[in-house]
Every structure is written in C-alpha cells, then in structure tokens.
PDB file of C-alpha atoms and ligand atoms in Angstrom:
ATOM      1  CA  MET A   1      13.347  15.858  -1.585  1.00 51.00           C
ATOM      2  CA  THR A   2      13.524  17.463   1.812  1.00 49.00           C
ATOM      3  CA  THR A   3      11.265  20.238   3.216  1.00 54.00           C
ATOM      4  CA  SER A   4      11.139  22.161   6.515  1.00 75.00           C
ATOM      5  CA  GLY A   5       8.151  22.062   8.704  1.00 91.00           C
ATOM      6  CA  PRO A   6       5.392  19.403   8.593  1.00 97.00           C
ATOM      7  CA  THR A   7       5.419  17.295   5.513  1.00 97.00           C
ATOM      8  CA  LYS A   8       2.452  18.059   3.296  1.00 97.00           C
ATOM      9  CA  ILE A   9       0.425  15.092   2.267  1.00 97.00           C
ATOM     10  CA  GLY A  10      -1.894  14.550  -0.601  1.00 97.00           C
ATOM     11  CA  ILE A  11      -4.134  11.365  -0.836  1.00 97.00           C
ATOM     12  CA  ILE A  12      -5.451   9.799  -4.009  1.00 97.00           C
ATOM     13  CA  GLY A  13      -8.683   7.827  -3.284  1.00 96.00           C
ATOM     14  CA  PHE A  14      -9.508  10.371  -0.527  1.00 95.00           C
ATOM     15  CA  ALA A  15     -13.057   9.411  -0.010  1.00 93.00           C
ATOM     16  CA  GLY A  16     -12.133   5.669   0.229  1.00 95.00           C
ATOM     17  CA  ARG A  17     -11.878   3.452   3.396  1.00 95.00           C
ATOM     18  CA  MET A  18      -7.945   3.753   3.241  1.00 96.00           C
ATOM     19  CA  GLY A  19      -8.011   7.374   2.070  1.00 96.00           C
ATOM     20  CA  GLN A  20     -10.127   8.420   5.115  1.00 95.00           C
ATOM     21  CA  ALA A  21      -7.787   6.409   7.391  1.00 96.00           C
ATOM     22  CA  VAL A  22      -4.593   8.036   5.978  1.00 97.00           C
ATOM     23  CA  ALA A  23      -6.226  11.393   6.225  1.00 96.00           C
ATOM     24  CA  THR A  24      -6.788  10.704   9.984  1.00 96.00           C
ATOM     25  CA  VAL A  25      -3.262   9.893  10.637  1.00 97.00           C
ATOM     26  CA  ALA A  26      -1.936  12.799   8.555  1.00 96.00           C
ATOM     27  CA  ARG A  27      -4.138  15.141  10.510  1.00 95.00           C
ATOM     28  CA  GLU A  28      -3.088  13.697  14.027  1.00 95.00           C
ATOM     29  CA  ARG A  29       0.757  13.546  13.531  1.00 96.00           C
ATOM     30  CA  PRO A  30       2.538  16.820  14.328  1.00 96.00           C
ATOM     31  CA  ASP A  31       5.166  16.172  11.571  1.00 97.00           C
ATOM     32  CA  THR A  32       2.612  15.999   8.755  1.00 97.00           C
ATOM     33  CA  ARG A  33      -0.065  18.301   7.383  1.00 96.00           C
ATOM     34  CA  LEU A  34      -3.024  17.033   5.435  1.00 96.00           C
ATOM     35  CA  ILE A  35      -3.363  19.220   2.301  1.00 95.00           C
ATOM     36  CA  GLY A  36      -6.237  17.209   0.921  1.00 94.00           C
ATOM     37  CA  GLY A  37      -7.091  14.475  -1.663  1.00 96.00           C
ATOM     38  CA  LEU A  38      -8.318  13.574  -5.157  1.00 95.00           C
ATOM     39  CA  VAL A  39     -11.918  12.401  -5.258  1.00 93.00           C
ATOM     40  CA  ARG A  40     -13.471  10.927  -8.483  1.00 87.00           C
ATOM     41  CA  ALA A  41     -15.515  13.350 -10.494  1.00 73.00           C
ATOM     42  CA  GLY A  42     -19.191  12.512 -10.964  1.00 57.00           C
ATOM     43  CA  THR A  43     -19.451   9.924  -8.146  1.00 55.00           C
ATOM     44  CA  ILE A  44     -21.253  10.147  -4.910  1.00 48.00           C
ATOM     45  CA  GLN A  45     -18.603  10.981  -2.299  1.00 48.00           C
ATOM     46  CA  LEU A  46     -18.505   9.957   1.386  1.00 45.00           C
ATOM     47  CA  THR A  47     -16.753  12.970   2.415  1.00 44.00           C
ATOM     48  CA  GLY A  48     -19.087  15.954   1.226  1.00 41.00           C
ATOM     49  CA  PRO A  49     -18.820  18.463  -1.601  1.00 39.00           C
ATOM     50  CA  ILE A  50     -15.651  19.620  -3.319  1.00 41.00           C
ATOM     51  CA  SER A  51     -14.312  22.745  -1.560  1.00 44.00           C
ATOM     52  CA  PRO A  52     -12.356  25.388  -3.309  1.00 42.00           C
ATOM     53  CA  VAL A  53      -8.540  25.733  -2.407  1.00 42.00           C
ATOM     54  CA  ASN A  54      -8.307  27.134   0.941  1.00 39.00           C
ATOM     55  CA  GLU A  55      -5.295  29.477   1.028  1.00 40.00           C
ATOM     56  CA  LYS A  56      -4.911  28.854   4.811  1.00 41.00           C
ATOM     57  CA  LYS A  57      -5.184  25.329   4.376  1.00 46.00           C
ATOM     58  CA  GLU A  58      -7.575  25.160   7.428  1.00 52.00           C
ATOM     59  CA  SER A  59      -9.706  22.446   5.743  1.00 76.00           C
ATOM     60  CA  PRO A  60      -8.392  19.956   3.366  1.00 88.00           C
ATOM     61  CA  LEU A  61      -8.850  20.564  -0.301  1.00 91.00           C
ATOM     62  CA  ARG A  62     -10.820  18.017  -2.241  1.00 91.00           C
ATOM     63  CA  ALA A  63      -9.604  18.053  -5.840  1.00 92.00           C
ATOM     64  CA  GLU A  64     -10.644  16.248  -8.916  1.00 91.00           C
ATOM     65  CA  LYS A  65      -7.558  16.760 -10.942  1.00 93.00           C
ATOM     66  CA  ALA A  66      -4.024  15.691 -10.173  1.00 95.00           C
ATOM     67  CA  GLU A  67      -2.617  19.093 -11.393  1.00 94.00           C
ATOM     68  CA  ASP A  68      -4.840  21.040  -8.774  1.00 93.00           C
ATOM     69  CA  LEU A  69      -3.405  18.838  -5.922  1.00 95.00           C
ATOM     70  CA  PHE A  70       0.036  17.438  -6.544  1.00 96.00           C
ATOM     71  CA  PRO A  71       2.097  20.663  -6.750  1.00 96.00           C
ATOM     72  CA  LEU A  72       0.750  21.600  -3.303  1.00 96.00           C
ATOM     73  CA  CYS A  73       2.183  18.453  -1.676  1.00 97.00           C
ATOM     74  CA  ASP A  74       5.376  17.219  -0.553  1.00 98.00           C
ATOM     75  CA  VAL A  75       4.291  13.436  -1.002  1.00 98.00           C
ATOM     76  CA  LEU A  76       1.397  11.661  -2.551  1.00 98.00           C
ATOM     77  CA  ILE A  77      -0.233   8.506  -1.086  1.00 98.00           C
ATOM     78  CA  ASP A  78      -2.353   6.545  -3.452  1.00 98.00           C
ATOM     79  CA  PHE A  79      -5.072   4.153  -2.100  1.00 98.00           C
ATOM     80  CA  SER A  80      -7.424   4.177  -5.184  1.00 97.00           C
ATOM     81  CA  ASN A  81      -8.031   1.556  -7.847  1.00 96.00           C
ATOM     82  CA  ALA A  82      -5.694  -0.635 -10.025  1.00 96.00           C
ATOM     83  CA  ALA A  83      -7.140   1.055 -13.206  1.00 95.00           C
ATOM     84  CA  ALA A  84      -6.041   4.533 -11.794  1.00 95.00           C
ATOM     85  CA  THR A  85      -2.759   4.127 -10.549  1.00 97.00           C
ATOM     86  CA  ALA A  86      -0.683   4.338 -13.676  1.00 97.00           C
ATOM     87  CA  ASP A  87      -2.139   7.761 -14.525  1.00 97.00           C
ATOM     88  CA  TYR A  88      -1.335   9.169 -11.098  1.00 97.00           C
ATOM     89  CA  ALA A  89       2.255   7.749 -10.988  1.00 98.00           C
ATOM     90  CA  ARG A  90       2.840   9.566 -14.437  1.00 98.00           C
ATOM     91  CA  ALA A  91       1.243  12.875 -12.929  1.00 97.00           C
ATOM     92  CA  ALA A  92       3.386  12.536  -9.814  1.00 98.00           C
ATOM     93  CA  ALA A  93       6.559  12.235 -11.888  1.00 98.00           C
ATOM     94  CA  GLN A  94       5.366  15.285 -13.994  1.00 97.00           C
ATOM     95  CA  SER A  95       4.833  17.253 -10.761  1.00 97.00           C
ATOM     96  CA  LYS A  96       8.207  15.997  -9.384  1.00 98.00           C
ATOM     97  CA  ARG A  97       6.557  14.737  -6.191  1.00 98.00           C
ATOM     98  CA  PRO A  98       7.400  11.271  -4.407  1.00 98.00           C
ATOM     99  CA  PHE A  99       4.614   8.770  -4.858  1.00 98.00           C
ATOM    100  CA  LEU A 100       3.552   5.965  -2.605  1.00 98.00           C
ATOM    101  CA  SER A 101       0.992   3.482  -3.881  1.00 98.00           C
ATOM    102  CA  GLY A 102      -0.673   1.002  -1.678  1.00 97.00           C
ATOM    103  CA  THR A 103      -3.234   0.076  -4.285  1.00 97.00           C
ATOM    104  CA  THR A 104      -3.417  -3.585  -4.972  1.00 94.00           C
ATOM    105  CA  GLY A 105      -4.104  -5.719  -8.040  1.00 94.00           C
ATOM    106  CA  LEU A 106      -1.897  -3.645 -10.245  1.00 96.00           C
ATOM    107  CA  GLY A 107      -1.295  -5.172 -13.764  1.00 95.00           C
ATOM    108  CA  PRO A 108       1.950  -5.094 -15.762  1.00 97.00           C
ATOM    109  CA  GLU A 109       1.196  -1.755 -17.229  1.00 96.00           C
ATOM    110  CA  ALA A 110       0.699  -0.052 -13.898  1.00 97.00           C
ATOM    111  CA  LEU A 111       3.720  -1.651 -12.512  1.00 97.00           C
ATOM    112  CA  GLU A 112       5.628  -0.445 -15.523  1.00 98.00           C
ATOM    113  CA  ALA A 113       4.368   3.133 -15.107  1.00 98.00           C
ATOM    114  CA  LEU A 114       5.587   2.989 -11.512  1.00 98.00           C
ATOM    115  CA  ARG A 115       9.069   1.942 -12.673  1.00 98.00           C
ATOM    116  CA  GLU A 116       9.023   4.736 -15.217  1.00 98.00           C
ATOM    117  CA  ALA A 117       8.024   7.174 -12.689  1.00 98.00           C
ATOM    118  CA  ALA A 118      10.736   5.761 -10.332  1.00 98.00           C
ATOM    119  CA  ALA A 119      13.340   7.015 -13.032  1.00 98.00           C
ATOM    120  CA  ILE A 120      12.244  10.632 -12.230  1.00 98.00           C
ATOM    121  CA  VAL A 121      10.887  10.628  -8.445  1.00 98.00           C
ATOM    122  CA  PRO A 122      11.147   8.389  -5.436  1.00 98.00           C
ATOM    123  CA  VAL A 123       8.317   5.684  -5.791  1.00 98.00           C
ATOM    124  CA  LEU A 124       7.284   3.072  -3.439  1.00 98.00           C
ATOM    125  CA  HIS A 125       4.714   0.337  -3.989  1.00 98.00           C
ATOM    126  CA  ALA A 126       3.516  -1.874  -1.129  1.00 96.00           C
ATOM    127  CA  THR A 127       0.579  -4.302  -1.167  1.00 93.00           C
ATOM    128  CA  ASN A 128       0.650  -4.177   2.512  1.00 93.00           C
ATOM    129  CA  THR A 129       1.939  -1.009   4.370  1.00 96.00           C
ATOM    130  CA  SER A 130       1.743  -2.684   7.887  1.00 95.00           C
ATOM    131  CA  LEU A 131       5.265  -2.502   9.329  1.00 90.00           C
ATOM    132  CA  SER A 132       5.224  -6.099  10.781  1.00 92.00           C
ATOM    133  CA  LEU A 133       4.017  -7.580   7.455  1.00 94.00           C
ATOM    134  CA  ALA A 134       7.705  -6.997   6.207  1.00 91.00           C
ATOM    135  CA  VAL A 135       8.824  -9.074   8.992  1.00 92.00           C
ATOM    136  CA  PHE A 136       6.238 -11.687   8.349  1.00 96.00           C
ATOM    137  CA  LYS A 137       7.304 -11.989   4.765  1.00 95.00           C
ATOM    138  CA  ARG A 138      11.008 -12.445   5.682  1.00 94.00           C
ATOM    139  CA  LEU A 139       9.824 -15.284   7.978  1.00 97.00           C
ATOM    140  CA  ILE A 140       7.912 -16.936   5.056  1.00 98.00           C
ATOM    141  CA  GLU A 141      10.929 -16.586   2.845  1.00 98.00           C
ATOM    142  CA  GLN A 142      13.062 -18.239   5.585  1.00 98.00           C
ATOM    143  CA  ALA A 143      10.660 -21.154   6.310  1.00 98.00           C
ATOM    144  CA  ALA A 144      10.400 -21.859   2.646  1.00 98.00           C
ATOM    145  CA  ARG A 145      14.260 -21.862   2.399  1.00 98.00           C
ATOM    146  CA  LEU A 146      14.664 -24.268   5.369  1.00 98.00           C
ATOM    147  CA  LEU A 147      11.968 -26.695   3.933  1.00 97.00           C
ATOM    148  CA  LYS A 148      13.147 -26.407   0.385  1.00 96.00           C
ATOM    149  CA  ASP A 149      14.416 -29.947   0.125  1.00 96.00           C
ATOM    150  CA  GLN A 150      11.563 -31.494   2.016  1.00 96.00           C
ATOM    151  CA  ASP A 151       7.994 -32.557   0.662  1.00 96.00           C
ATOM    152  CA  TYR A 152       5.922 -29.607   2.166  1.00 97.00           C
ATOM    153  CA  ASP A 153       3.144 -28.061   0.149  1.00 98.00           C
ATOM    154  CA  ILE A 154       2.651 -24.313   0.723  1.00 98.00           C
ATOM    155  CA  ALA A 155      -0.875 -22.945   0.996  1.00 98.00           C
ATOM    156  CA  ILE A 156      -1.676 -19.217   1.386  1.00 98.00           C
ATOM    157  CA  HIS A 157      -5.009 -18.062   2.596  1.00 98.00           C
ATOM    158  CA  ASP A 158      -6.292 -14.480   2.945  1.00 98.00           C
ATOM    159  CA  SER A 159      -9.420 -13.245   4.625  1.00 98.00           C
ATOM    160  CA  HIS A 160     -10.831  -9.738   3.987  1.00 98.00           C
ATOM    161  CA  HIS A 161     -14.091  -7.652   4.076  1.00 97.00           C
ATOM    162  CA  ARG A 162     -16.776  -8.401   1.572  1.00 97.00           C
ATOM    163  CA  TRP A 163     -15.991  -5.122  -0.557  1.00 96.00           C
ATOM    164  CA  LYS A 164     -12.470  -6.164  -1.417  1.00 95.00           C
ATOM    165  CA  LYS A 165     -12.113  -6.277  -5.144  1.00 92.00           C
ATOM    166  CA  ASP A 166      -9.148  -8.505  -5.737  1.00 94.00           C
ATOM    167  CA  ALA A 167      -8.678 -12.283  -4.665  1.00 97.00           C
ATOM    168  CA  PRO A 168      -6.016 -13.595  -3.885  1.00 97.00           C
ATOM    169  CA  SER A 169      -5.078 -10.398  -2.159  1.00 96.00           C
ATOM    170  CA  GLY A 170      -1.889  -8.394  -3.170  1.00 94.00           C
ATOM    171  CA  THR A 171      -0.343  -9.339   0.069  1.00 95.00           C
ATOM    172  CA  ALA A 172      -0.975 -13.038  -0.379  1.00 98.00           C
ATOM    173  CA  LEU A 173       0.727 -12.760  -3.831  1.00 97.00           C
ATOM    174  CA  THR A 174       3.671 -10.909  -2.227  1.00 95.00           C
ATOM    175  CA  LEU A 175       3.996 -13.735   0.375  1.00 97.00           C
ATOM    176  CA  GLY A 176       3.834 -16.295  -2.389  1.00 98.00           C
ATOM    177  CA  GLN A 177       6.625 -14.384  -4.009  1.00 97.00           C
ATOM    178  CA  ALA A 178       8.677 -14.452  -0.756  1.00 97.00           C
ATOM    179  CA  ALA A 179       8.139 -18.296  -0.496  1.00 98.00           C
ATOM    180  CA  LEU A 180       9.238 -18.795  -4.054  1.00 98.00           C
ATOM    181  CA  LYS A 181      12.325 -16.610  -3.283  1.00 98.00           C
ATOM    182  CA  GLY A 182      13.121 -18.783  -0.309  1.00 98.00           C
ATOM    183  CA  ASN A 183      12.873 -22.177  -2.082  1.00 98.00           C
ATOM    184  CA  ASP A 184      14.223 -20.894  -5.386  1.00 98.00           C
ATOM    185  CA  GLY A 185      11.020 -21.558  -7.263  1.00 97.00           C
ATOM    186  CA  ALA A 186      11.195 -25.236  -6.322  1.00 96.00           C
ATOM    187  CA  ARG A 187       7.455 -25.362  -5.188  1.00 97.00           C
ATOM    188  CA  GLU A 188       4.644 -23.059  -6.101  1.00 97.00           C
ATOM    189  CA  PRO A 189       2.249 -22.061  -3.352  1.00 98.00           C
ATOM    190  CA  SER A 190      -1.521 -22.447  -3.834  1.00 98.00           C
ATOM    191  CA  TYR A 191      -3.976 -19.583  -2.937  1.00 98.00           C
ATOM    192  CA  SER A 192      -7.417 -19.312  -1.473  1.00 98.00           C
ATOM    193  CA  ALA A 193      -9.419 -16.553  -0.148  1.00 98.00           C
ATOM    194  CA  THR A 194     -12.438 -15.640   2.092  1.00 98.00           C
ATOM    195  CA  ARG A 195     -14.370 -12.531   1.458  1.00 98.00           C
ATOM    196  CA  ALA A 196     -16.823 -11.837   4.461  1.00 98.00           C
ATOM    197  CA  GLY A 197     -18.099  -9.151   6.681  1.00 98.00           C
ATOM    198  CA  ALA A 198     -15.790  -6.351   7.779  1.00 97.00           C
ATOM    199  CA  ILE A 199     -12.560  -8.326   8.145  1.00 97.00           C
ATOM    200  CA  VAL A 200      -9.702  -6.019   7.845  1.00 96.00           C
ATOM    201  CA  GLY A 201      -7.052  -8.510   6.893  1.00 96.00           C
ATOM    202  CA  GLU A 202      -5.595 -11.880   7.848  1.00 98.00           C
ATOM    203  CA  HIS A 203      -2.941 -14.059   6.016  1.00 98.00           C
ATOM    204  CA  THR A 204      -2.169 -17.480   6.921  1.00 98.00           C
ATOM    205  CA  VAL A 205       0.686 -19.422   5.206  1.00 98.00           C
ATOM    206  CA  LEU A 206       0.637 -23.260   5.822  1.00 98.00           C
ATOM    207  CA  PHE A 207       3.561 -25.472   5.166  1.00 98.00           C
ATOM    208  CA  ALA A 208       1.981 -28.948   5.137  1.00 98.00           C
ATOM    209  CA  GLY A 209       4.068 -32.209   5.134  1.00 97.00           C
ATOM    210  CA  THR A 210       2.873 -35.585   4.286  1.00 95.00           C
ATOM    211  CA  GLY A 211       4.044 -37.216   7.510  1.00 94.00           C
ATOM    212  CA  GLY A 212       1.387 -35.640   9.936  1.00 95.00           C
ATOM    213  CA  GLU A 213       2.669 -32.260  10.571  1.00 96.00           C
ATOM    214  CA  THR A 214       1.872 -28.667   9.512  1.00 97.00           C
ATOM    215  CA  LEU A 215       3.613 -25.325  10.252  1.00 98.00           C
ATOM    216  CA  THR A 216       1.118 -22.377  10.247  1.00 98.00           C
ATOM    217  CA  LEU A 217       2.101 -18.735  10.441  1.00 98.00           C
ATOM    218  CA  THR A 218      -0.514 -16.070  10.465  1.00 98.00           C
ATOM    219  CA  HIS A 219      -0.476 -12.212  10.426  1.00 98.00           C
ATOM    220  CA  THR A 220      -3.697 -10.408  11.454  1.00 98.00           C
ATOM    221  CA  ILE A 221      -4.674  -6.826  11.292  1.00 97.00           C
ATOM    222  CA  THR A 222      -7.856  -5.833  13.013  1.00 97.00           C
ATOM    223  CA  ASP A 223      -7.614  -2.071  12.463  1.00 96.00           C
ATOM    224  CA  ARG A 224      -7.257  -0.314   9.109  1.00 95.00           C
ATOM    225  CA  ARG A 225      -5.250   2.271  11.070  1.00 96.00           C
ATOM    226  CA  VAL A 226      -2.292  -0.036  10.930  1.00 96.00           C
ATOM    227  CA  PHE A 227      -2.056   0.260   7.148  1.00 96.00           C
ATOM    228  CA  ALA A 228      -2.358   4.013   7.391  1.00 98.00           C
ATOM    229  CA  ASP A 229       0.235   4.534  10.199  1.00 97.00           C
ATOM    230  CA  GLY A 230       2.621   2.462   7.977  1.00 97.00           C
ATOM    231  CA  ALA A 231       1.822   4.351   4.870  1.00 98.00           C
ATOM    232  CA  VAL A 232       2.547   7.748   6.388  1.00 98.00           C
ATOM    233  CA  HIS A 233       5.578   6.511   8.056  1.00 98.00           C
ATOM    234  CA  ALA A 234       6.981   5.177   4.588  1.00 98.00           C
ATOM    235  CA  ALA A 235       5.735   8.363   2.939  1.00 98.00           C
ATOM    236  CA  LEU A 236       7.774  10.492   5.281  1.00 98.00           C
ATOM    237  CA  TRP A 237      10.902   8.200   4.578  1.00 98.00           C
ATOM    238  CA  LEU A 238      10.251   8.427   0.848  1.00 98.00           C
ATOM    239  CA  THR A 239      10.437  12.291   0.907  1.00 98.00           C
ATOM    240  CA  ARG A 240      14.153  11.837   2.073  1.00 98.00           C
ATOM    241  CA  GLN A 241      15.188   9.340  -0.784  1.00 98.00           C
ATOM    242  CA  PRO A 242      16.477   9.989  -4.281  1.00 98.00           C
ATOM    243  CA  ALA A 243      14.461   8.883  -7.235  1.00 98.00           C
ATOM    244  CA  GLY A 244      14.236   5.222  -7.365  1.00 98.00           C
ATOM    245  CA  PHE A 245      11.872   2.207  -6.761  1.00 98.00           C
ATOM    246  CA  TYR A 246      11.422   1.139  -3.170  1.00 98.00           C
ATOM    247  CA  THR A 247       9.276  -1.367  -1.026  1.00 95.00           C
ATOM    248  CA  MET A 248       8.574  -1.448   2.572  1.00 94.00           C
ATOM    249  CA  ASN A 249      11.684  -3.753   2.963  1.00 91.00           C
ATOM    250  CA  ASP A 250      13.741  -0.561   2.190  1.00 95.00           C
ATOM    251  CA  VAL A 251      11.692   1.519   4.671  1.00 95.00           C
ATOM    252  CA  LEU A 252      12.446  -1.051   7.377  1.00 92.00           C
ATOM    253  CA  ASN A 253      15.715  -2.105   6.387  1.00 88.00           C
ATOM    254  CA  VAL A 254      14.672  -5.781   6.584  1.00 85.00           C
TER     255      VAL A 254
HETATM  256  N1  NAP B 301      -1.277  -1.486   0.864  1.00 68.44           N
HETATM  257  C1  NAP B 301      -1.976  -1.792   1.921  1.00 68.44           C
HETATM  258  O1  NAP B 301      -1.577  -1.962   2.981  1.00 68.44           O
HETATM  259  C2  NAP B 301      -3.530  -1.885   1.661  1.00 68.44           C
HETATM  260  C3  NAP B 301      -4.424  -1.880   2.752  1.00 68.44           C
HETATM  261  C4  NAP B 301      -5.713  -1.884   2.380  1.00 68.44           C
HETATM  262  C5  NAP B 301      -6.231  -1.675   1.136  1.00 68.44           C
HETATM  263  N2  NAP B 301      -5.424  -1.643   0.160  1.00 68.44           N
HETATM  264  C6  NAP B 301      -5.773  -1.350  -1.271  1.00 68.44           C
HETATM  265  O2  NAP B 301      -5.953  -0.017  -1.290  1.00 68.44           O
HETATM  266  C7  NAP B 301      -7.055   0.105  -2.521  1.00 68.44           C
HETATM  267  C8  NAP B 301      -8.150   0.905  -1.792  1.00 68.44           C
HETATM  268  O3  NAP B 301      -8.843   0.270  -0.827  1.00 68.44           O
HETATM  269  P1  NAP B 301      -9.994   0.821  -0.038  1.00 68.44           P
HETATM  270  O4  NAP B 301     -10.481  -0.375   0.912  1.00 68.44           O
HETATM  271  O5  NAP B 301      -9.878   2.204   0.556  1.00 68.44           O
HETATM  272  O6  NAP B 301     -11.102   0.999  -1.204  1.00 68.44           O
HETATM  273  P2  NAP B 301     -12.260   1.995  -1.401  1.00 68.44           P
HETATM  274  O7  NAP B 301     -12.900   2.246  -0.027  1.00 68.44           O
HETATM  275  O8  NAP B 301     -13.197   1.403  -2.463  1.00 68.44           O
HETATM  276  O9  NAP B 301     -11.580   3.371  -1.857  1.00 68.44           O
HETATM  277  C9  NAP B 301     -10.973   3.540  -3.148  1.00 68.44           C
HETATM  278  C10 NAP B 301     -11.095   4.924  -3.500  1.00 68.44           C
HETATM  279  O10 NAP B 301     -10.548   5.115  -4.771  1.00 68.44           O
HETATM  280  C11 NAP B 301     -11.337   5.886  -5.549  1.00 68.44           C
HETATM  281  N3  NAP B 301     -11.283   5.375  -7.043  1.00 68.44           N
HETATM  282  C12 NAP B 301     -11.799   4.296  -7.607  1.00 68.44           C
HETATM  283  N4  NAP B 301     -11.593   4.319  -8.807  1.00 68.44           N
HETATM  284  C13 NAP B 301     -10.816   5.413  -9.099  1.00 68.44           C
HETATM  285  C14 NAP B 301     -10.276   5.926 -10.283  1.00 68.44           C
HETATM  286  N5  NAP B 301     -10.441   5.270 -11.506  1.00 68.44           N
HETATM  287  N6  NAP B 301      -9.625   7.022 -10.261  1.00 68.44           N
HETATM  288  C15 NAP B 301      -9.425   7.652  -9.038  1.00 68.44           C
HETATM  289  N7  NAP B 301     -10.143   7.247  -7.887  1.00 68.44           N
HETATM  290  C16 NAP B 301     -10.681   6.120  -7.950  1.00 68.44           C
HETATM  291  C17 NAP B 301     -12.741   5.560  -5.065  1.00 68.44           C
HETATM  292  O11 NAP B 301     -13.488   6.624  -5.451  1.00 68.44           O
HETATM  293  P3  NAP B 301     -15.123   6.403  -5.740  1.00 68.44           P
HETATM  294  O12 NAP B 301     -15.608   6.306  -4.261  1.00 68.44           O
HETATM  295  O13 NAP B 301     -15.552   7.515  -6.431  1.00 68.44           O
HETATM  296  O14 NAP B 301     -15.339   5.114  -6.374  1.00 68.44           O
HETATM  297  C18 NAP B 301     -12.605   5.474  -3.650  1.00 68.44           C
HETATM  298  O15 NAP B 301     -12.590   6.615  -3.019  1.00 68.44           O
HETATM  299  C19 NAP B 301      -7.388  -1.216  -2.853  1.00 68.44           C
HETATM  300  O16 NAP B 301      -6.606  -1.517  -4.076  1.00 68.44           O
HETATM  301  C20 NAP B 301      -6.959  -2.147  -1.698  1.00 68.44           C
HETATM  302  O17 NAP B 301      -6.824  -3.430  -2.066  1.00 68.44           O
HETATM  303  C21 NAP B 301      -4.006  -1.636   0.419  1.00 68.44           C
END
C-alpha cells in the first residue's frame, strides 16, 4: 500500500511505555503523522481522557475500538499485550491495513493469527525493533556456526526493567533461535534473566568452552526511543510491501 503525503500512523497500546515512545517519533518525523492510538476501555490511562475524533487531526485520537481507528491509518503499530495481538491482527486484516507487532511473549495462537493476517495484508513481527539487533542476531548465528563442532555451551542472559512481563525476553528467544539455526540444532542454549530497576534492555550471549575461554557478545539499549525509531522505520517500509509475513531482517536486508 502506498500513499502520498506523510504516512498516517496508529498505535495499539497507546498509553504504554512503548506506545508513547512511538507516538513521540511519529509526531517528530516529517514523513509521518500520528493519527492516534487504541487505549484499553475501563482502565486508568497515563495520557488522559478519550477525545472525540478530531476532523483536523490536530490532536491524536484516543480510541477504544479498532474499527474507530484502523480505517483512518496507513499502518498500525502494536506494542500492547500478548493476549491482545491476535485480535488486532485480525482487525487490521479486516481493515486492509499493514500491521507491525512488536509485542513479545506471543503464543502459537497469536503467531498463527499474524500468519493468517499476512495472507491479506503486510505483517511484520519483531521481538526487537532496534536496527542493530538484526545485525547482532546474524553475529550470533555465525558464531554458533563456527563453533558448531567444538564443545562450547551457549548461555543467553537478558536484563530488563522490573515491569517486564515475560522472561526470558522475546529477544533472548529470538537470539536462541539464531544460535540453533547456526549450529543446526546441535546445541540448545540455556536462558536466564534479570528484572530490575528501569533497565531498558541488554542481551548477552556467552559461548563457553571447557578449556578456559569464553566468547561474550553483548547488545545494549539504554533508551526506549531506539525501539520506537526502528518500529516507525519498519512500519514505513511495510507500507510499500505486498501482503506477506516479514521480520526486521527483511527491512534491513540482512
Ligand atoms: N519489539 C520491541 O523492540 C519491544 C521493545 C520494548 C517492549 N516490547 C514489548 O512491547 C509490549 C509493550 O511493552 P511496554 O513496555 O510498552 O508495556 P506497557 O507499558 O505495559 O504498555 C502496554 C500497553 O498495552 C495495553 N494493553 C494491555 N493489555 C491490553 C489488551 N488486552 N488490549 C489492548 N491493550 C492492552 C496497556 O493498556 P493498560 O494501560 O490499559 O493496561 C498498555 O497501554 C510488551 O510485550 C513488551 O515486551 C517490544
């Protein structure tokens, strides 16, 4: 789907930490326009009361129903909750709008819903929308491939803020899949996690041999804006793609 003028962005999980970070980016970029976002009915919102649709779109719309928001947007960006993503993917397909989900901890049903929606509209799922994470993933895959025939354990540790719901993180699991891809499933990684303070996100992958050496690769994000920048960049890319299921690797061509 292509449009002229700024790309109109709608956010699912608008009042959340990531929703607000994406809103800031969508407001600031000259090539995007923040239409508004979905907030959950009946809960206390960080961003104030729900406003009616503003015809001039001077202030972002806060909607409680997908059908009130999705048709007004060129692309939807979801940072909500694993239990909610499937329904929003279906609603995006129904509204014929590209759908990017950065929500983590998705179960098989939600992933299946994304795949089904991808038959109708462009869909991208990324457990980490940072641009350099895609490169990090490739490095892990390559290291696991090079060490495949050696006796090295693979240990993945993620550190995040105290409010994060899932552990290990979606990114940790994605890195584990990259390692398994590299070593053809020869050695399963182990996982551990720290949930403390306001840590935005750090992932360490350790390749540990038995002869007195370790190889440690670490990816650190100190500002949530990194995820938001990557998500908006990917959402703009998504509006130019045909229906299908995509990842950040496709966006970055890595
Ligand atoms: N892909 C990435 O790069 C990346 C980066 C950071 C975070 N994440 C993931 O993004 C998601 C959101 O993270 P966050 O830190 O922004 O969390 P958050 O601050 O808790 O925000 C989540 C938002 O989703 C809303 N929500 C919760 N349940 C919902 C439901 N059933 N239907 C509709 N909306 C619902 C919440 O509304 P209420 O306030 O009403 O509960 C809240 O506004 C998590 O899965 C997190 O792991 C991904």
